[in-house]
Coordinates of C-alpha atoms in Angstrom, one line a residue:
A1 CA 20.7 -17.1 8.5
L2 CA 17.6 -18.9 9.8
G3 CA 16.0 -18.6 6.3
W4 CA 19.0 -20.1 4.6
A5 CA 19.2 -22.9 7.1
C6 CA 15.6 -23.8 6.7
W7 CA 15.9 -23.7 2.9
K8 CA 18.9 -26.0 2.8
T9 CA 17.1 -28.4 5.2
Y10 CA 13.9 -28.7 3.2
L11 CA 15.2 -28.0 -0.4
G12 CA 14.9 -31.7 -1.4
R13 CA 11.3 -32.0 -0.5
P14 CA 8.5 -31.9 -3.1
E15 CA 6.9 -28.5 -4.0
T16 CA 3.7 -29.6 -2.2
D17 CA 5.5 -30.0 1.1
K18 CA 4.4 -27.4 3.6
L19 CA 7.8 -27.1 5.3
R20 CA 9.5 -26.5 2.0
R21 CA 7.1 -23.6 1.3
T22 CA 7.6 -22.2 4.8
A23 CA 11.3 -22.4 4.3
M24 CA 11.1 -20.5 1.0
N25 CA 8.9 -17.9 2.6
L26 CA 11.3 -17.4 5.5
L27 CA 14.2 -17.0 3.1
G28 CA 12.5 -14.4 1.1
G29 CA 11.3 -12.5 4.1
G30 CA 14.8 -12.6 5.7
L31 CA 16.5 -11.3 2.6
Y32 CA 13.9 -8.5 2.4
S33 CA 14.5 -7.6 6.0
A34 CA 18.2 -7.5 5.4
E35 CA 17.6 -5.2 2.4
H36 CA 18.9 -7.7 -0.1
H37 CA 15.9 -6.8 -2.2
A38 CA 17.1 -8.2 -5.6
D39 CA 17.8 -11.6 -4.0
A40 CA 14.5 -11.4 -2.1
A41 CA 12.7 -10.7 -5.3
S42 CA 14.2 -13.8 -7.0
V43 CA 13.1 -16.0 -4.1
M44 CA 9.7 -14.5 -3.9
E45 CA 9.1 -14.8 -7.7
A46 CA 10.0 -18.5 -7.5
E47 CA 7.7 -18.9 -4.5
L48 CA 4.8 -17.3 -6.2
S49 CA 5.3 -19.3 -9.4
M50 CA 5.4 -22.5 -7.3
M51 CA 2.2 -21.5 -5.5
R52 CA 0.4 -20.9 -8.8
R53 CA 1.5 -24.3 -10.0
I54 CA 0.3 -26.2 -7.0
G55 CA -2.3 -24.1 -5.4
G56 CA -4.6 -22.7 -8.1
S57 CA -5.8 -19.2 -8.5
D58 CA -8.0 -19.3 -5.3
N59 CA -5.2 -20.3 -2.9
S60 CA -5.1 -17.7 -0.1
D61 CA -1.3 -18.2 0.1
I62 CA -1.0 -16.6 -3.3
F63 CA -2.6 -13.4 -1.8
V64 CA 0.2 -13.2 0.8
A65 CA 3.0 -14.0 -1.7
Q66 CA 1.7 -11.3 -4.1
T67 CA 1.6 -8.7 -1.3
N68 CA 5.2 -9.6 -0.3
L69 CA 6.6 -9.5 -3.8
A70 CA 4.9 -6.2 -4.6
S71 CA 6.6 -4.6 -1.6
T72 CA 9.9 -5.9 -2.8
Y73 CA 9.3 -4.6 -6.3
Q74 CA 8.4 -1.2 -4.7
A75 CA 11.7 -1.2 -2.8
L76 CA 13.6 -2.0 -6.1
G77 CA 11.9 0.9 -7.9
R78 CA 10.0 -1.5 -10.2
L79 CA 6.9 0.5 -9.7
D80 CA 4.7 -0.8 -12.6
Q81 CA 5.3 -4.4 -11.5
A82 CA 4.5 -3.5 -7.9
M83 CA 1.2 -1.8 -9.0
C84 CA 0.2 -4.7 -11.2
L85 CA 0.8 -7.2 -8.4
R86 CA -1.1 -5.1 -5.8
R87 CA -4.0 -4.9 -8.2
E88 CA -4.0 -8.7 -8.6
A89 CA -3.7 -9.1 -4.8
Y90 CA -6.6 -6.8 -4.1
A91 CA -8.8 -8.5 -6.7
G92 CA -7.9 -11.9 -5.5
G93 CA -8.4 -11.0 -1.9
L94 CA -11.7 -9.5 -2.6
K95 CA -12.9 -12.7 -4.2
L96 CA -11.5 -14.9 -1.4
F97 CA -12.3 -12.9 1.7
G98 CA -14.8 -10.1 0.8
E99 CA -14.6 -6.4 1.0
E100 CA -14.7 -6.1 4.8
D101 CA -11.6 -8.2 5.5
N102 CA -8.8 -6.2 7.1
N103 CA -6.1 -7.7 4.8
V104 CA -8.3 -6.8 1.7
L105 CA -8.7 -3.2 2.9
S106 CA -5.0 -3.0 3.5
A107 CA -4.4 -4.4 0.0
A108 CA -6.8 -1.8 -1.4
N109 CA -4.8 1.0 0.3
N110 CA -1.5 -0.4 -1.0
Y111 CA -2.9 -0.6 -4.5
A112 CA -4.1 3.0 -4.2
K113 CA -0.6 4.1 -3.0
S114 CA 1.0 2.4 -6.0
L115 CA -1.4 4.2 -8.3
L116 CA -0.4 7.5 -6.7
T117 CA 3.2 6.8 -7.1
L118 CA 2.6 6.3 -10.8
K119 CA 0.7 9.6 -10.8
R120 CA -2.6 7.9 -11.6
S121 CA -4.6 10.0 -9.2
E122 CA -8.0 9.6 -10.8
E123 CA -7.8 5.8 -10.4
A124 CA -6.6 6.1 -6.9
K125 CA -9.5 8.4 -6.0
A126 CA -12.0 6.1 -7.5
L127 CA -10.7 3.1 -5.6
L128 CA -10.5 4.9 -2.3
R129 CA -14.0 6.4 -2.7
K130 CA -15.2 2.8 -2.9
T131 CA -13.2 1.3 -0.1
M132 CA -12.9 4.1 2.5
P133 CA -16.6 3.9 3.5
V134 CA -16.1 0.2 4.1
A135 CA -13.0 0.8 6.3
R136 CA -14.8 3.5 8.2
R137 CA -17.8 1.3 8.8
V138 CA -15.9 -1.9 9.7
L139 CA -12.6 -0.7 11.2
R140 CA -13.8 2.7 12.4
E141 CA -12.2 6.1 12.1
E142 CA -9.4 5.3 14.5
H143 CA -7.9 2.3 12.7
R144 CA -4.5 2.7 11.1
I145 CA -5.8 1.4 7.7
T146 CA -8.6 3.9 7.7
L147 CA -6.2 6.7 8.6
K148 CA -3.8 5.7 5.8
M149 CA -6.7 5.5 3.3
R150 CA -7.7 9.0 4.1
W151 CA -4.1 10.2 3.9
N152 CA -3.8 8.7 0.4
Y153 CA -7.1 10.0 -0.6
A154 CA -6.0 13.5 0.4
L155 CA -2.9 13.1 -1.7
A156 CA -4.9 11.9 -4.6
L157 CA -7.0 15.0 -4.4
C158 CA -4.1 17.4 -4.1
C159 CA -1.7 15.8 -6.6
D160 CA -4.1 15.4 -9.5
P161 CA -2.8 17.6 -12.3
S162 CA -6.4 18.8 -12.8
A163 CA -6.9 19.6 -9.1
T164 CA -9.1 22.6 -8.4
L165 CA -8.9 24.9 -5.4
D166 CA -11.9 23.0 -3.9
D167 CA -10.0 19.7 -4.3
V168 CA -7.0 20.9 -2.4
S169 CA -9.2 22.4 0.2
E170 CA -10.9 19.1 0.7
G171 CA -7.5 17.4 0.9
V172 CA -6.4 19.8 3.6
S173 CA -9.6 19.3 5.6
T174 CA -9.2 15.5 5.3
L175 CA -5.6 15.6 6.5
E176 CA -6.6 17.9 9.4
D177 CA -9.3 15.5 10.6
A178 CA -7.1 12.4 10.1
G179 CA -4.2 14.1 11.8
R180 CA -6.2 14.9 14.9
I181 CA -7.5 11.3 15.2
A182 CA -4.0 9.9 14.6
R183 CA -2.4 12.1 17.2
R184 CA -5.1 11.1 19.7
V185 CA -5.0 7.4 19.0
L186 CA -1.4 6.7 17.9
G187 CA 0.5 9.6 19.4
G188 CA 2.5 12.3 17.9
A189 CA 5.7 10.2 17.3
H190 CA 3.9 7.4 15.4
P191 CA 5.1 7.3 11.7
T192 CA 1.5 7.5 10.5
T193 CA 0.8 10.6 12.5
E194 CA 4.1 12.2 11.4
G195 CA 3.3 11.3 7.7
I196 CA -0.2 12.8 7.8
E197 CA 1.1 15.9 9.6
N198 CA 3.9 16.4 7.0
A199 CA 1.4 16.0 4.2
L200 CA -0.9 18.5 5.9
R201 CA 1.9 21.0 6.1
D202 CA 2.7 20.6 2.4
A203 CA -0.9 20.6 1.3
G204 CA -1.5 23.7 3.4
A205 CA 1.4 25.4 1.7
A206 CA 0.0 24.5 -1.7
L207 CA -3.4 25.8 -0.8
A208 CA -2.0 29.1 0.6
A209 CA 0.1 29.6 -2.5
R210 CA -2.9 29.0 -4.7
E211 CA -5.1 31.3 -2.7
G212 CA -2.5 34.0 -2.7
D213 CA -2.1 33.7 -6.5
C214 CA 1.6 33.0 -6.1
V215 CA 1.3 30.3 -8.8
T216 CA -0.9 29.9 -11.8
S217 CA -2.4 26.6 -10.8
V218 CA -2.8 24.1 -8.0
C219 CA -0.7 21.7 -9.9
E220 CA 2.3 24.0 -9.8
A221 CA 1.7 24.6 -6.1
V222 CA 1.6 20.9 -5.4
A223 CA 4.8 20.3 -7.5
A224 CA 6.6 23.1 -5.7
V225 CA 6.2 21.4 -2.3
N226 CA 6.7 17.8 -3.4
L227 CA 3.5 16.7 -1.7
L228 CA 4.0 13.0 -2.5
D229 CA 7.3 12.8 -0.8
G230 CA 7.2 10.6 2.3
S231 CA 3.7 9.2 1.6

């Protein structure tokens, strides 16, 4: 309701007016929060298009708008579009803020997660191998972004169709360590902790199945336990 009220109030103002842009942002965010994702996408697409017209490619507001729209596309199941926007947001944020910025590291993790959703594990691994050391150095091991990066890296290792036994073993070890840290720092009931521990359970099952020769490949073991669910 607040978003609609703001939008109606400032609709007649020029595109360069800050209050008009704020009203559009509130409207899109409100629709997303209310799970009206299709309507939210329409508003956010218009917002991003407007920002590109008036702000240029280096406008930091574009980074935020791309991130928000990508999440909306993800919610709508428009996975390729979400991935493309997350790639653009990461590249743009890297140029604007540098590799050590919290938001850029978060954008890198979101991009990696989109790649995983599209089963592009090799690209996700390459991205995370480049960005995880930065997160561990700047944010430290205990930060939620670092933990999520390690979680996604473990998934990339385990869910690659060409994963070896060593890959899955590394994935399990990564999840074990990240899970211990998450439980200590965030608590056992935190969604990140629960997600890591669920992934660890499934990865452990895949590893045990492979070691016990219950399946012919790690890929089959991973598929059998739906390791990507809930990531």
